[in-house]
Amino acid sequence: MIPFEYRRAEDAATAVATVTDNRRASYLAGGTNLVDHMKLGITSPEVLIDISGLELDAVEELPDGGVRLGAGARNSDVAAHPLVRARYPALSQALLAGASGQLRNLATVGGNLLQRTRCVYFQDVTTPCNKRSPGEGCSALGGYTRYHAVLGASEHCIAVHPSDMAVALAALDAVVRIRTVNGERTVPAVELHRLPGEHPERDTVLEHGELITAVDLPPLPFARRSRYTKARDRAAFAFALVSVAAALDVHDGTVHDVRIAFGGLAHKPWRATAAERALRGTEATPEAFHDAAELELADARPLHDNAFKIPLARSMLVSLLRELSQEDT
């Protein structure tokens, strides 16, 4: 491993200033993704700023009835928290579907959002990768693509975002709070991650040095009837081939409102806005759910060995919405 300097952050403002001023500095929290990448040679920061001691781990109710998740809160604590389990079950389920119990005890909310792709070519430094080294080329194109994107990809990158939690947050209209050298700003969770375009090396809209401090979940009443489901190659400790988070509000058999996001299909959690628009005001039937899924996936562009993702995503969404509609009635 390349030598690096380790410092413990005294406060958020100093940590942000330090990392902003040094392009080779990085934040360290749980380290469940960063340390792996340092071992693999994917990244080699010269300074690590440990922010795990900052008071950013609270999970608390907001005055408007929403819930704030501190960026330093551990995944296992968030998944088990009574407020999250009662008001946002899709988020709790998504967290429990990710990694192992040991990793969830260490991984943080902020780190989970910022984890990088598990593309096998990205993690193999002997292969060209535009995400790892812009301009090298994308080894996945024409290679092994079972896990890769069918929506929103580009000629420069077809990797997918790995986070389960991020999919649930995108579906639940969460807002990410960010500390900068100039103060604070907020970004909707659905806008935090980028599609690859010509710059796949940029996973998010964050600038270097900006620090996620919290995630706010809005007081969405029908989020109590939300679910997360995940298809993977093995029953535990595997990333999603396809995942779906959804919340459904049905009155007298009609869809009043709905939130849907897919995982495993794109470079970012994919908010299914076309499907949502198609469903609002329609009868809550399997046929309507199927048609909405078809509409959302109409622009999918599968590769030679991941075309299965399209019918899988469609069937998972229909099944999940049927379950939610039956529960609601």
mmCIF file of C-alpha atoms in Angstrom:
data_model
loop_
_atom_site.group_PDB
_atom_site.id
_atom_site.type_symbol
_atom_site.label_atom_id
_atom_site.label_comp_id
_atom_site.label_asym_id
_atom_site.label_seq_id
_atom_site.Cartn_x
_atom_site.Cartn_y
_atom_site.Cartn_z
ATOM 1 C CA MET A 1 0.000 0.000 0.000
ATOM 2 C CA ILE A 2 1.239 3.497 -0.807
ATOM 3 C CA PRO A 3 2.033 5.485 2.386
ATOM 4 C CA PHE A 4 -0.455 8.141 3.439
ATOM 5 C CA GLU A 5 -0.966 10.646 6.238
ATOM 6 C CA TYR A 6 -3.812 10.042 8.684
ATOM 7 C CA ARG A 7 -5.542 12.844 10.613
ATOM 8 C CA ARG A 8 -8.610 12.896 12.835
ATOM 9 C CA ALA A 9 -11.012 15.718 12.036
ATOM 10 C CA GLU A 10 -11.646 18.154 14.885
ATOM 11 C CA ASP A 11 -14.734 19.677 13.298
ATOM 12 C CA ALA A 12 -16.610 19.597 9.992
ATOM 13 C CA ALA A 13 -15.495 23.047 8.847
ATOM 14 C CA THR A 14 -11.799 22.259 9.257
ATOM 15 C CA ALA A 15 -12.211 18.864 7.601
ATOM 16 C CA VAL A 16 -13.928 20.424 4.576
ATOM 17 C CA ALA A 17 -11.288 23.131 4.251
ATOM 18 C CA THR A 18 -8.469 20.587 4.459
ATOM 19 C CA VAL A 19 -9.860 18.238 1.819
ATOM 20 C CA THR A 20 -10.937 21.081 -0.479
ATOM 21 C CA ASP A 21 -7.399 22.485 -0.495
ATOM 22 C CA ASN A 22 -5.744 19.139 -1.351
ATOM 23 C CA ARG A 23 -6.813 17.158 -4.437
ATOM 24 C CA ARG A 24 -5.064 14.096 -2.968
ATOM 25 C CA ALA A 25 -6.990 14.206 0.319
ATOM 26 C CA SER A 26 -10.028 12.033 1.081
ATOM 27 C CA TYR A 27 -12.541 11.575 3.865
ATOM 28 C CA LEU A 28 -12.530 8.358 5.876
ATOM 29 C CA ALA A 29 -15.595 7.181 7.802
ATOM 30 C CA GLY A 30 -16.382 3.458 7.912
ATOM 31 C CA GLY A 31 -13.848 2.808 5.157
ATOM 32 C CA THR A 32 -15.692 -0.239 3.827
ATOM 33 C CA ASN A 33 -15.268 0.911 0.214
ATOM 34 C CA LEU A 34 -12.319 3.324 0.315
ATOM 35 C CA VAL A 35 -9.913 0.969 2.097
ATOM 36 C CA ASP A 36 -10.683 -1.820 -0.378
ATOM 37 C CA HIS A 37 -9.880 0.522 -3.250
ATOM 38 C CA MET A 38 -6.647 1.601 -1.627
ATOM 39 C CA LYS A 39 -5.620 -2.047 -1.342
ATOM 40 C CA LEU A 40 -6.511 -2.694 -4.985
ATOM 41 C CA GLY A 41 -4.585 0.354 -6.184
ATOM 42 C CA ILE A 42 -7.692 2.058 -7.557
ATOM 43 C CA THR A 43 -7.072 5.149 -5.430
ATOM 44 C CA SER A 44 -4.087 6.401 -3.474
ATOM 45 C CA PRO A 45 -4.874 9.447 -1.319
ATOM 46 C CA GLU A 46 -1.918 11.108 0.329
ATOM 47 C CA VAL A 47 -4.023 12.352 3.264
ATOM 48 C CA LEU A 48 -6.975 10.660 4.978
ATOM 49 C CA ILE A 49 -9.214 12.855 7.135
ATOM 50 C CA ASP A 50 -11.060 10.635 9.603
ATOM 51 C CA ILE A 51 -14.535 12.101 10.163
ATOM 52 C CA SER A 52 -15.879 9.194 12.202
ATOM 53 C CA GLY A 53 -15.446 11.174 15.430
ATOM 54 C CA LEU A 54 -17.646 14.059 14.316
ATOM 55 C CA GLU A 55 -21.146 14.194 15.779
ATOM 56 C CA LEU A 56 -22.922 13.268 12.567
ATOM 57 C CA ASP A 57 -24.519 9.989 13.606
ATOM 58 C CA ALA A 58 -27.916 11.034 14.957
ATOM 59 C CA VAL A 59 -31.229 9.748 13.635
ATOM 60 C CA GLU A 60 -33.883 12.241 14.684
ATOM 61 C CA GLU A 61 -37.413 13.398 13.944
ATOM 62 C CA LEU A 62 -37.768 16.769 12.240
ATOM 63 C CA PRO A 63 -40.411 19.355 13.235
ATOM 64 C CA ASP A 64 -42.411 18.691 10.048
ATOM 65 C CA GLY A 65 -42.635 14.955 10.774
ATOM 66 C CA GLY A 66 -39.759 13.934 8.535
ATOM 67 C CA VAL A 67 -36.612 12.167 9.706
ATOM 68 C CA ARG A 68 -32.974 13.276 9.486
ATOM 69 C CA LEU A 69 -30.248 10.659 9.116
ATOM 70 C CA GLY A 70 -26.801 11.836 10.129
ATOM 71 C CA ALA A 71 -24.212 10.998 7.480
ATOM 72 C CA GLY A 72 -22.151 9.185 10.104
ATOM 73 C CA ALA A 73 -25.026 6.964 11.266
ATOM 74 C CA ARG A 74 -24.200 3.282 10.800
ATOM 75 C CA ASN A 75 -26.288 1.332 8.323
ATOM 76 C CA SER A 76 -27.317 -1.235 10.931
ATOM 77 C CA ASP A 77 -28.485 1.488 13.328
ATOM 78 C CA VAL A 78 -30.555 3.213 10.646
ATOM 79 C CA ALA A 79 -32.134 -0.062 9.506
ATOM 80 C CA ALA A 80 -33.161 -0.907 13.082
ATOM 81 C CA HIS A 81 -34.324 2.555 14.119
ATOM 82 C CA PRO A 82 -38.035 2.616 15.090
ATOM 83 C CA LEU A 83 -38.730 5.813 13.119
ATOM 84 C CA VAL A 84 -37.236 4.364 9.947
ATOM 85 C CA ARG A 85 -38.895 0.975 10.308
ATOM 86 C CA ALA A 86 -42.313 2.504 10.951
ATOM 87 C CA ARG A 87 -42.315 5.386 8.470
ATOM 88 C CA TYR A 88 -39.936 4.254 5.711
ATOM 89 C CA PRO A 89 -39.862 0.434 5.647
ATOM 90 C CA ALA A 90 -38.394 0.410 2.122
ATOM 91 C CA LEU A 91 -35.263 2.099 3.475
ATOM 92 C CA SER A 92 -34.877 -0.377 6.316
ATOM 93 C CA GLN A 93 -35.336 -3.290 3.910
ATOM 94 C CA ALA A 94 -32.835 -1.841 1.451
ATOM 95 C CA LEU A 95 -30.188 -1.462 4.125
ATOM 96 C CA LEU A 96 -30.725 -5.003 5.381
ATOM 97 C CA ALA A 97 -30.406 -6.305 1.811
ATOM 98 C CA GLY A 98 -26.921 -4.833 1.510
ATOM 99 C CA ALA A 99 -23.611 -6.436 2.497
ATOM 100 C CA SER A 100 -23.162 -8.465 5.675
ATOM 101 C CA GLY A 101 -24.099 -7.677 9.259
ATOM 102 C CA GLN A 102 -20.466 -6.916 10.074
ATOM 103 C CA LEU A 103 -20.179 -4.404 7.220
ATOM 104 C CA ARG A 104 -23.507 -2.770 8.099
ATOM 105 C CA ASN A 105 -22.175 -2.239 11.623
ATOM 106 C CA LEU A 106 -19.313 -0.170 10.187
ATOM 107 C CA ALA A 107 -20.625 1.409 6.971
ATOM 108 C CA THR A 108 -22.201 4.874 7.192
ATOM 109 C CA VAL A 109 -25.052 6.663 5.444
ATOM 110 C CA GLY A 110 -22.721 9.097 3.692
ATOM 111 C CA GLY A 111 -20.272 6.396 2.681
ATOM 112 C CA ASN A 112 -23.059 4.179 1.369
ATOM 113 C CA LEU A 113 -24.204 6.948 -0.967
ATOM 114 C CA LEU A 114 -20.661 7.530 -2.207
ATOM 115 C CA GLN A 115 -19.573 3.942 -2.762
ATOM 116 C CA ARG A 116 -18.228 3.317 -6.235
ATOM 117 C CA THR A 117 -19.251 0.760 -8.836
ATOM 118 C CA ARG A 118 -18.447 -2.928 -8.430
ATOM 119 C CA CYS A 119 -17.720 -3.304 -12.164
ATOM 120 C CA VAL A 120 -15.072 -6.031 -12.412
ATOM 121 C CA TYR A 121 -13.065 -3.963 -14.916
ATOM 122 C CA PHE A 122 -13.097 -0.876 -12.674
ATOM 123 C CA GLN A 123 -11.683 -2.992 -9.842
ATOM 124 C CA ASP A 124 -8.991 -4.591 -12.015
ATOM 125 C CA VAL A 125 -6.230 -2.019 -12.513
ATOM 126 C CA THR A 126 -4.689 -4.105 -15.314
ATOM 127 C CA THR A 127 -7.658 -3.351 -17.608
ATOM 128 C CA PRO A 128 -8.605 -0.052 -19.297
ATOM 129 C CA CYS A 129 -11.402 1.837 -17.535
ATOM 130 C CA ASN A 130 -12.672 5.346 -18.239
ATOM 131 C CA LYS A 131 -14.114 5.644 -14.743
ATOM 132 C CA ARG A 132 -10.778 4.849 -13.121
ATOM 133 C CA SER A 133 -8.556 6.571 -15.722
ATOM 134 C CA PRO A 134 -10.465 8.852 -18.148
ATOM 135 C CA GLY A 135 -9.569 8.295 -21.779
ATOM 136 C CA GLU A 136 -8.363 4.704 -21.416
ATOM 137 C CA GLY A 137 -11.517 3.123 -22.813
ATOM 138 C CA CYS A 138 -14.234 0.879 -21.364
ATOM 139 C CA SER A 139 -13.248 -2.787 -21.078
ATOM 140 C CA ALA A 140 -16.813 -3.789 -20.247
ATOM 141 C CA LEU A 141 -17.986 -2.908 -23.750
ATOM 142 C CA GLY A 142 -17.723 -6.204 -25.568
ATOM 143 C CA GLY A 143 -16.776 -7.923 -22.321
ATOM 144 C CA TYR A 144 -18.713 -9.452 -19.432
ATOM 145 C CA THR A 145 -21.845 -7.325 -19.039
ATOM 146 C CA ARG A 146 -24.242 -9.391 -16.920
ATOM 147 C CA TYR A 147 -24.190 -6.781 -14.148
ATOM 148 C CA HIS A 148 -24.082 -3.707 -16.358
ATOM 149 C CA ALA A 149 -26.439 -0.902 -17.335
ATOM 150 C CA VAL A 150 -29.422 -1.099 -19.669
ATOM 151 C CA LEU A 151 -30.552 2.506 -19.043
ATOM 152 C CA GLY A 152 -28.642 5.774 -19.304
ATOM 153 C CA ALA A 153 -25.297 4.275 -20.315
ATOM 154 C CA SER A 154 -22.843 5.896 -22.712
ATOM 155 C CA GLU A 155 -20.072 4.791 -25.041
ATOM 156 C CA HIS A 156 -17.652 5.705 -22.255
ATOM 157 C CA CYS A 157 -19.118 3.647 -19.388
ATOM 158 C CA ILE A 158 -21.815 1.026 -18.793
ATOM 159 C CA ALA A 159 -21.235 0.472 -15.055
ATOM 160 C CA VAL A 160 -24.092 0.550 -12.521
ATOM 161 C CA HIS A 161 -24.309 2.125 -9.084
ATOM 162 C CA PRO A 162 -24.187 -0.541 -6.352
ATOM 163 C CA SER A 163 -26.018 1.019 -3.385
ATOM 164 C CA ASP A 164 -29.298 -0.493 -2.179
ATOM 165 C CA MET A 165 -29.892 2.375 0.219
ATOM 166 C CA ALA A 166 -29.544 4.997 -2.517
ATOM 167 C CA VAL A 167 -32.371 3.376 -4.498
ATOM 168 C CA ALA A 168 -34.742 3.626 -1.541
ATOM 169 C CA LEU A 169 -33.728 7.231 -0.863
ATOM 170 C CA ALA A 170 -34.340 8.151 -4.501
ATOM 171 C CA ALA A 171 -37.836 6.671 -4.324
ATOM 172 C CA LEU A 172 -38.629 8.391 -1.020
ATOM 173 C CA ASP A 173 -37.833 11.952 -2.170
ATOM 174 C CA ALA A 174 -34.924 12.239 0.257
ATOM 175 C CA VAL A 175 -32.736 15.351 0.289
ATOM 176 C CA VAL A 176 -28.968 15.261 0.846
ATOM 177 C CA ARG A 177 -27.416 17.975 3.021
ATOM 178 C CA ILE A 178 -23.883 19.004 2.045
ATOM 179 C CA ARG A 179 -21.209 21.081 3.816
ATOM 180 C CA THR A 180 -18.985 23.210 1.590
ATOM 181 C CA VAL A 181 -16.259 25.780 2.273
ATOM 182 C CA ASN A 182 -18.883 28.448 1.579
ATOM 183 C CA GLY A 183 -21.614 27.053 3.833
ATOM 184 C CA GLU A 184 -24.304 24.456 3.202
ATOM 185 C CA ARG A 185 -26.361 23.344 0.237
ATOM 186 C CA THR A 186 -28.908 20.631 -0.446
ATOM 187 C CA VAL A 187 -29.398 18.254 -3.372
ATOM 188 C CA PRO A 188 -32.366 15.923 -3.940
ATOM 189 C CA ALA A 189 -31.141 12.335 -3.560
ATOM 190 C CA VAL A 190 -32.405 11.533 -7.054
ATOM 191 C CA GLU A 191 -30.052 14.218 -8.446
ATOM 192 C CA LEU A 192 -26.968 13.359 -6.376
ATOM 193 C CA HIS A 193 -25.619 10.721 -8.752
ATOM 194 C CA ARG A 194 -24.797 11.318 -12.404
ATOM 195 C CA LEU A 195 -25.254 9.398 -15.608
ATOM 196 C CA PRO A 196 -21.838 8.703 -17.175
ATOM 197 C CA GLY A 197 -22.034 10.809 -20.334
ATOM 198 C CA GLU A 198 -18.520 11.810 -21.358
ATOM 199 C CA HIS A 199 -17.282 11.981 -17.757
ATOM 200 C CA PRO A 200 -17.900 8.611 -16.057
ATOM 201 C CA GLU A 201 -15.111 9.380 -13.578
ATOM 202 C CA ARG A 202 -17.592 11.704 -11.841
ATOM 203 C CA ASP A 203 -20.052 9.583 -9.873
ATOM 204 C CA THR A 204 -21.923 12.467 -8.226
ATOM 205 C CA VAL A 205 -22.545 16.203 -8.492
ATOM 206 C CA LEU A 206 -20.340 16.818 -5.433
ATOM 207 C CA GLU A 207 -17.259 18.953 -5.878
ATOM 208 C CA HIS A 208 -13.985 17.805 -4.343
ATOM 209 C CA GLY A 209 -14.011 18.528 -0.612
ATOM 210 C CA GLU A 210 -17.773 18.780 -0.210
ATOM 211 C CA LEU A 211 -18.992 16.685 2.711
ATOM 212 C CA ILE A 212 -22.370 14.984 3.098
ATOM 213 C CA THR A 213 -23.566 15.756 6.629
ATOM 214 C CA ALA A 214 -27.115 14.349 6.643
ATOM 215 C CA VAL A 215 -30.000 12.988 4.605
ATOM 216 C CA ASP A 216 -33.514 14.298 5.218
ATOM 217 C CA LEU A 217 -36.542 12.091 4.595
ATOM 218 C CA PRO A 218 -39.743 14.085 4.000
ATOM 219 C CA PRO A 219 -43.011 13.488 5.857
ATOM 220 C CA LEU A 220 -44.448 11.310 3.078
ATOM 221 C CA PRO A 221 -47.486 9.625 4.697
ATOM 222 C CA PHE A 222 -47.830 6.760 2.215
ATOM 223 C CA ALA A 223 -44.114 5.913 2.607
ATOM 224 C CA ARG A 224 -45.352 3.716 5.459
ATOM 225 C CA ARG A 225 -46.586 1.445 2.655
ATOM 226 C CA SER A 226 -43.280 1.129 0.862
ATOM 227 C CA ARG A 227 -41.173 -1.900 0.022
ATOM 228 C CA TYR A 228 -37.772 -2.783 -1.410
ATOM 229 C CA THR A 229 -37.012 -5.958 -3.301
ATOM 230 C CA LYS A 230 -33.781 -7.207 -4.845
ATOM 231 C CA ALA A 231 -32.785 -9.921 -7.313
ATOM 232 C CA ARG A 232 -29.216 -11.207 -7.062
ATOM 233 C CA ASP A 233 -27.101 -14.167 -8.050
ATOM 234 C CA ARG A 234 -26.917 -15.547 -4.529
ATOM 235 C CA ALA A 235 -29.083 -15.132 -1.462
ATOM 236 C CA ALA A 236 -26.653 -13.056 0.615
ATOM 237 C CA PHE A 237 -23.808 -10.563 0.286
ATOM 238 C CA ALA A 238 -24.374 -9.945 -3.445
ATOM 239 C CA PHE A 239 -25.067 -6.762 -5.378
ATOM 240 C CA ALA A 240 -28.340 -6.317 -7.208
ATOM 241 C CA LEU A 241 -28.911 -7.542 -10.715
ATOM 242 C CA VAL A 242 -32.144 -5.569 -10.430
ATOM 243 C CA SER A 243 -33.768 -3.933 -7.433
ATOM 244 C CA VAL A 244 -36.963 -1.928 -6.957
ATOM 245 C CA ALA A 245 -38.122 0.484 -4.269
ATOM 246 C CA ALA A 246 -41.737 1.635 -4.363
ATOM 247 C CA ALA A 247 -44.333 3.423 -2.270
ATOM 248 C CA LEU A 248 -47.985 3.334 -3.332
ATOM 249 C CA ASP A 249 -51.029 5.322 -2.254
ATOM 250 C CA VAL A 250 -54.336 3.751 -3.341
ATOM 251 C CA HIS A 251 -57.838 5.045 -2.602
ATOM 252 C CA ASP A 252 -60.944 3.108 -3.671
ATOM 253 C CA GLY A 253 -58.923 1.054 -6.103
ATOM 254 C CA THR A 254 -57.311 4.069 -7.808
ATOM 255 C CA VAL A 255 -53.657 5.084 -7.629
ATOM 256 C CA HIS A 256 -53.590 8.451 -5.884
ATOM 257 C CA ASP A 257 -49.801 8.732 -5.753
ATOM 258 C CA VAL A 258 -46.728 6.553 -6.260
ATOM 259 C CA ARG A 259 -42.933 6.610 -5.991
ATOM 260 C CA ILE A 260 -40.685 4.122 -7.841
ATOM 261 C CA ALA A 261 -36.923 3.712 -8.265
ATOM 262 C CA PHE A 262 -34.840 0.944 -9.835
ATOM 263 C CA GLY A 263 -31.367 -0.233 -8.909
ATOM 264 C CA GLY A 264 -28.962 -2.313 -10.973
ATOM 265 C CA LEU A 265 -30.128 -0.785 -14.258
ATOM 266 C CA ALA A 266 -28.089 2.410 -14.552
ATOM 267 C CA HIS A 267 -25.088 4.448 -13.455
ATOM 268 C CA LYS A 268 -27.348 5.956 -10.778
ATOM 269 C CA PRO A 269 -30.525 4.954 -8.947
ATOM 270 C CA TRP A 270 -33.176 5.225 -11.665
ATOM 271 C CA ARG A 271 -36.279 7.159 -10.619
ATOM 272 C CA ALA A 272 -39.136 5.803 -12.724
ATOM 273 C CA THR A 273 -40.890 9.100 -13.401
ATOM 274 C CA ALA A 274 -42.588 7.932 -16.609
ATOM 275 C CA ALA A 275 -44.130 4.971 -14.800
ATOM 276 C CA GLU A 276 -45.217 7.200 -11.928
ATOM 277 C CA ARG A 277 -46.978 9.657 -14.253
ATOM 278 C CA ALA A 278 -48.706 6.825 -16.080
ATOM 279 C CA LEU A 279 -50.025 5.297 -12.864
ATOM 280 C CA ARG A 280 -51.402 8.364 -11.096
ATOM 281 C CA GLY A 281 -55.166 8.445 -11.455
ATOM 282 C CA THR A 282 -55.427 4.962 -12.970
ATOM 283 C CA GLU A 283 -57.022 1.836 -11.601
ATOM 284 C CA ALA A 284 -54.598 -0.172 -9.465
ATOM 285 C CA THR A 285 -54.528 -3.328 -11.577
ATOM 286 C CA PRO A 286 -51.746 -5.688 -12.689
ATOM 287 C CA GLU A 287 -52.402 -4.567 -16.266
ATOM 288 C CA ALA A 288 -51.837 -0.921 -15.368
ATOM 289 C CA PHE A 289 -48.677 -1.826 -13.445
ATOM 290 C CA HIS A 290 -47.407 -3.830 -16.415
ATOM 291 C CA ASP A 291 -48.095 -1.008 -18.874
ATOM 292 C CA ALA A 292 -46.327 1.515 -16.629
ATOM 293 C CA ALA A 293 -43.287 -0.740 -16.371
ATOM 294 C CA GLU A 294 -43.227 -1.196 -20.134
ATOM 295 C CA LEU A 295 -43.329 2.560 -20.621
ATOM 296 C CA GLU A 296 -40.442 3.142 -18.201
ATOM 297 C CA LEU A 297 -38.268 0.464 -19.778
ATOM 298 C CA ALA A 298 -39.057 1.316 -23.406
ATOM 299 C CA ASP A 299 -35.694 3.056 -23.896
ATOM 300 C CA ALA A 300 -33.617 0.272 -22.340
ATOM 301 C CA ARG A 301 -30.612 -0.765 -24.414
ATOM 302 C CA PRO A 302 -29.416 -4.190 -23.269
ATOM 303 C CA LEU A 303 -26.056 -5.696 -24.147
ATOM 304 C CA HIS A 304 -25.324 -9.241 -25.240
ATOM 305 C CA ASP A 305 -25.673 -10.898 -21.816
ATOM 306 C CA ASN A 306 -27.880 -8.592 -19.721
ATOM 307 C CA ALA A 307 -31.111 -8.449 -21.749
ATOM 308 C CA PHE A 308 -32.720 -10.524 -18.982
ATOM 309 C CA LYS A 309 -32.739 -7.410 -16.804
ATOM 310 C CA ILE A 310 -35.611 -5.858 -18.723
ATOM 311 C CA PRO A 311 -38.281 -8.568 -18.168
ATOM 312 C CA LEU A 312 -36.890 -9.100 -14.668
ATOM 313 C CA ALA A 313 -37.306 -5.412 -13.771
ATOM 314 C CA ARG A 314 -40.800 -5.392 -15.258
ATOM 315 C CA SER A 315 -41.967 -8.462 -13.352
ATOM 316 C CA MET A 316 -40.400 -7.260 -10.089
ATOM 317 C CA LEU A 317 -42.154 -3.905 -10.334
ATOM 318 C CA VAL A 318 -45.529 -5.443 -11.170
ATOM 319 C CA SER A 319 -45.220 -7.916 -8.305
ATOM 320 C CA LEU A 320 -44.190 -5.245 -5.807
ATOM 321 C CA LEU A 321 -46.982 -2.859 -6.787
ATOM 322 C CA ARG A 322 -49.546 -5.673 -6.622
ATOM 323 C CA GLU A 323 -48.377 -6.476 -3.099
ATOM 324 C CA LEU A 324 -48.583 -2.837 -2.040
ATOM 325 C CA SER A 325 -52.006 -2.311 -3.613
ATOM 326 C CA GLN A 326 -53.436 -5.352 -1.847
ATOM 327 C CA GLU A 327 -51.978 -4.222 1.461
ATOM 328 C CA ASP A 328 -53.444 -0.761 1.007
ATOM 329 C CA THR A 329 -56.942 -2.069 0.497
#
